[in-house]
mmCIF file of C-alpha atoms in Angstrom:
data_model
loop_
_atom_site.group_PDB
_atom_site.id
_atom_site.type_symbol
_atom_site.label_atom_id
_atom_site.label_comp_id
_atom_site.label_asym_id
_atom_site.label_seq_id
_atom_site.Cartn_x
_atom_site.Cartn_y
_atom_site.Cartn_z
ATOM 1 C CA MET A 1 -230.220 -27.579 -2.585
ATOM 2 C CA SER A 2 -232.949 -27.605 0.044
ATOM 3 C CA SER A 3 -235.634 -26.894 -2.566
ATOM 4 C CA TYR A 4 -234.446 -29.914 -4.548
ATOM 5 C CA LYS A 5 -234.550 -32.029 -1.392
ATOM 6 C CA THR A 6 -238.101 -30.924 -0.611
ATOM 7 C CA THR A 7 -239.191 -31.646 -4.178
ATOM 8 C CA ALA A 8 -237.348 -34.984 -4.122
ATOM 9 C CA ASN A 9 -239.201 -35.930 -0.926
ATOM 10 C CA GLN A 10 -242.501 -35.131 -2.642
ATOM 11 C CA ILE A 11 -241.541 -37.251 -5.651
ATOM 12 C CA VAL A 12 -240.547 -40.197 -3.461
ATOM 13 C CA GLU A 13 -243.838 -40.013 -1.556
ATOM 14 C CA MET A 14 -245.954 -39.681 -4.725
ATOM 15 C CA TYR A 15 -244.060 -42.500 -6.442
ATOM 16 C CA CYS A 16 -244.530 -44.814 -3.462
ATOM 17 C CA GLN A 17 -248.232 -43.929 -3.300
ATOM 18 C CA SER A 18 -248.657 -44.781 -6.983
ATOM 19 C CA TYR A 19 -247.459 -48.322 -6.218
ATOM 20 C CA GLY A 20 -249.191 -48.648 -2.848
ATOM 21 C CA VAL A 21 -246.015 -48.952 -0.787
ATOM 22 C CA THR A 22 -244.732 -46.799 2.047
ATOM 23 C CA LEU A 23 -241.383 -45.164 2.648
ATOM 24 C CA GLU A 24 -240.780 -47.730 5.383
ATOM 25 C CA ASP A 25 -241.347 -50.543 2.876
ATOM 26 C CA ILE A 26 -238.643 -49.334 0.507
ATOM 27 C CA ALA A 27 -236.248 -48.707 3.387
ATOM 28 C CA LYS A 28 -236.558 -52.258 4.749
ATOM 29 C CA THR A 29 -233.496 -54.420 4.540
ATOM 30 C CA TYR A 30 -233.862 -57.987 3.398
ATOM 31 C CA ALA A 31 -231.660 -60.973 4.027
ATOM 32 C CA ARG A 32 -229.848 -62.221 0.966
ATOM 33 C CA THR A 33 -232.202 -65.022 0.118
ATOM 34 C CA GLY A 34 -231.717 -64.983 -3.619
ATOM 35 C CA ARG A 35 -235.386 -64.138 -4.136
ATOM 36 C CA ALA A 36 -236.655 -60.858 -5.508
ATOM 37 C CA LYS A 37 -237.868 -58.373 -2.925
ATOM 38 C CA VAL A 38 -241.555 -58.209 -3.852
ATOM 39 C CA LEU A 39 -244.308 -56.540 -1.858
ATOM 40 C CA ASN A 40 -247.887 -56.668 -3.189
ATOM 41 C CA GLY A 41 -246.571 -57.423 -6.667
ATOM 42 C CA VAL A 42 -244.122 -54.496 -6.615
ATOM 43 C CA HIS A 43 -240.418 -55.222 -7.073
ATOM 44 C CA LEU A 44 -238.887 -52.896 -4.509
ATOM 45 C CA ASP A 45 -235.382 -53.165 -5.919
ATOM 46 C CA ARG A 46 -236.505 -51.973 -9.365
ATOM 47 C CA LEU A 47 -238.587 -49.236 -7.790
ATOM 48 C CA ARG A 48 -235.542 -47.984 -5.863
ATOM 49 C CA MET A 49 -233.286 -48.216 -8.921
ATOM 50 C CA ALA A 50 -235.622 -46.142 -11.111
ATOM 51 C CA LEU A 51 -236.180 -43.588 -8.381
ATOM 52 C CA SER A 52 -232.504 -43.160 -7.514
ATOM 53 C CA TYR A 53 -231.456 -42.827 -11.162
ATOM 54 C CA PHE A 54 -234.171 -40.236 -11.822
ATOM 55 C CA LEU A 55 -233.144 -38.156 -8.799
ATOM 56 C CA GLU A 56 -229.475 -38.427 -9.704
ATOM 57 C CA MET A 57 -230.080 -37.182 -13.246
ATOM 58 C CA ARG A 58 -232.596 -34.447 -12.415
ATOM 59 C CA THR A 59 -231.262 -32.915 -9.182
ATOM 60 C CA ASP A 60 -227.987 -31.658 -7.816
ATOM 61 C CA LEU A 61 -228.405 -33.670 -4.606
ATOM 62 C CA SER A 62 -225.409 -35.667 -3.447
ATOM 63 C CA LEU A 63 -225.452 -39.442 -3.783
ATOM 64 C CA PRO A 64 -225.604 -40.039 0.004
ATOM 65 C CA VAL A 65 -228.729 -37.849 0.196
ATOM 66 C CA ILE A 66 -230.338 -39.651 -2.745
ATOM 67 C CA ALA A 67 -229.435 -43.004 -1.196
ATOM 68 C CA SER A 68 -231.148 -42.112 2.074
ATOM 69 C CA LEU A 69 -234.259 -40.866 0.207
ATOM 70 C CA CYS A 70 -234.502 -44.092 -1.805
ATOM 71 C CA GLY A 71 -233.975 -46.500 1.070
ATOM 72 C CA TYR A 72 -230.378 -47.501 0.377
ATOM 73 C CA LYS A 73 -227.902 -47.780 3.224
ATOM 74 C CA CYS A 74 -224.976 -46.551 1.159
ATOM 75 C CA HIS A 75 -224.526 -44.430 -1.959
ATOM 76 C CA SER A 76 -222.225 -47.014 -3.531
ATOM 77 C CA THR A 77 -225.275 -49.080 -4.543
ATOM 78 C CA ILE A 78 -226.393 -46.232 -6.786
ATOM 79 C CA CYS A 79 -222.963 -46.109 -8.410
ATOM 80 C CA GLN A 80 -222.970 -49.859 -8.988
ATOM 81 C CA ASN A 81 -226.445 -49.820 -10.565
ATOM 82 C CA ARG A 82 -225.780 -47.089 -13.144
ATOM 83 C CA ASP A 83 -224.596 -49.410 -15.909
ATOM 84 C CA ASN A 84 -227.527 -51.757 -15.432
ATOM 85 C CA ILE A 85 -230.073 -48.954 -15.336
ATOM 86 C CA THR A 86 -228.828 -47.271 -18.503
ATOM 87 C CA PHE A 87 -228.835 -50.654 -20.229
ATOM 88 C CA TYR A 88 -232.384 -51.397 -19.032
ATOM 89 C CA ILE A 89 -233.609 -48.012 -20.277
ATOM 90 C CA GLU A 90 -231.915 -48.342 -23.667
ATOM 91 C CA MET A 91 -233.289 -51.857 -24.167
ATOM 92 C CA GLU A 92 -236.707 -51.000 -22.654
ATOM 93 C CA ASP A 93 -236.417 -53.987 -20.345
ATOM 94 C CA LYS A 94 -239.869 -55.478 -19.734
ATOM 95 C CA GLU A 95 -239.256 -55.848 -15.986
ATOM 96 C CA PHE A 96 -237.644 -52.458 -15.303
ATOM 97 C CA TYR A 97 -239.098 -50.099 -17.920
ATOM 98 C CA PRO A 98 -242.622 -49.749 -16.410
ATOM 99 C CA TYR A 99 -241.034 -48.499 -13.173
ATOM 100 C CA TRP A 100 -238.959 -45.999 -15.156
ATOM 101 C CA LEU A 101 -241.989 -44.697 -17.069
ATOM 102 C CA GLN A 102 -243.916 -44.281 -13.818
ATOM 103 C CA VAL A 103 -241.156 -42.257 -12.150
ATOM 104 C CA LEU A 104 -240.949 -40.055 -15.253
ATOM 105 C CA GLU A 105 -244.705 -39.513 -15.136
ATOM 106 C CA VAL A 106 -244.671 -38.649 -11.434
ATOM 107 C CA GLY A 107 -241.437 -36.679 -11.260
ATOM 108 C CA SER A 108 -241.113 -34.804 -14.534
ATOM 109 C CA PRO A 109 -243.797 -32.189 -13.767
ATOM 110 C CA LEU A 110 -242.048 -31.367 -10.474
ATOM 111 C CA LEU A 111 -238.449 -31.553 -11.712
ATOM 112 C CA PRO A 112 -237.942 -30.343 -15.251
ATOM 113 C CA ASN A 113 -234.736 -31.465 -16.894
ATOM 114 C CA ASP A 114 -232.873 -28.206 -16.234
ATOM 115 C CA VAL A 115 -229.946 -29.539 -14.223
ATOM 116 C CA LYS A 116 -226.822 -29.680 -16.324
ATOM 117 C CA ARG A 117 -225.584 -33.105 -15.287
ATOM 118 C CA LYS A 118 -222.769 -34.810 -17.028
ATOM 119 C CA ILE A 119 -224.360 -37.470 -19.190
ATOM 120 C CA TYR A 120 -223.405 -40.851 -17.852
ATOM 121 C CA LYS A 121 -221.880 -43.175 -20.408
ATOM 122 C CA PRO A 122 -222.104 -46.832 -19.417
ATOM 123 C CA LYS A 123 -218.920 -48.863 -19.218
ATOM 124 C CA ARG A 124 -220.675 -51.924 -20.592
ATOM 125 C CA LYS A 125 -219.623 -52.763 -24.113
ATOM 126 C CA VAL A 126 -222.429 -53.779 -26.413
ATOM 127 C CA LEU A 127 -221.635 -56.863 -28.436
ATOM 128 C CA ASN A 128 -221.864 -56.668 -32.188
ATOM 129 C CA PHE A 129 -223.832 -59.808 -33.003
ATOM 130 C CA ASP A 130 -223.194 -59.479 -36.734
ATOM 131 C CA LEU A 131 -219.474 -59.979 -36.156
ATOM 132 C CA LEU A 132 -220.159 -62.965 -33.926
ATOM 133 C CA LYS A 133 -222.345 -64.586 -36.565
ATOM 134 C CA LYS A 134 -219.638 -64.147 -39.198
ATOM 135 C CA ALA A 135 -217.059 -65.726 -36.902
ATOM 136 C CA VAL A 136 -219.178 -68.864 -36.443
#
């Protein structure tokens, strides 16, 4: 587990460097102002989401450890974001997907996909728009 933590620390540092932010920047807490947390054009919330999901899928680190590495106060935020993240990745969301591609580029050479994680299935039900069109 310690080798994964060391590698995860390296990935977090390299990922932050690629966006020009520091570990302190992603660990900052912001008041709930309703505005996106943006620093130098980087959406810190999306950066954290991509990073935490990558580490969760590619390592055997516990969620509290991943949360502390990614700047979250509590691991429950990671659990709450899973559905959204899987949806964003499947739909290649224009706001989130560049952050996901960057974390894959930075982290994949250091953490090959050899951890046998249970594949997360989102709880979100995808609407069948064809059925909705027929109903109208």
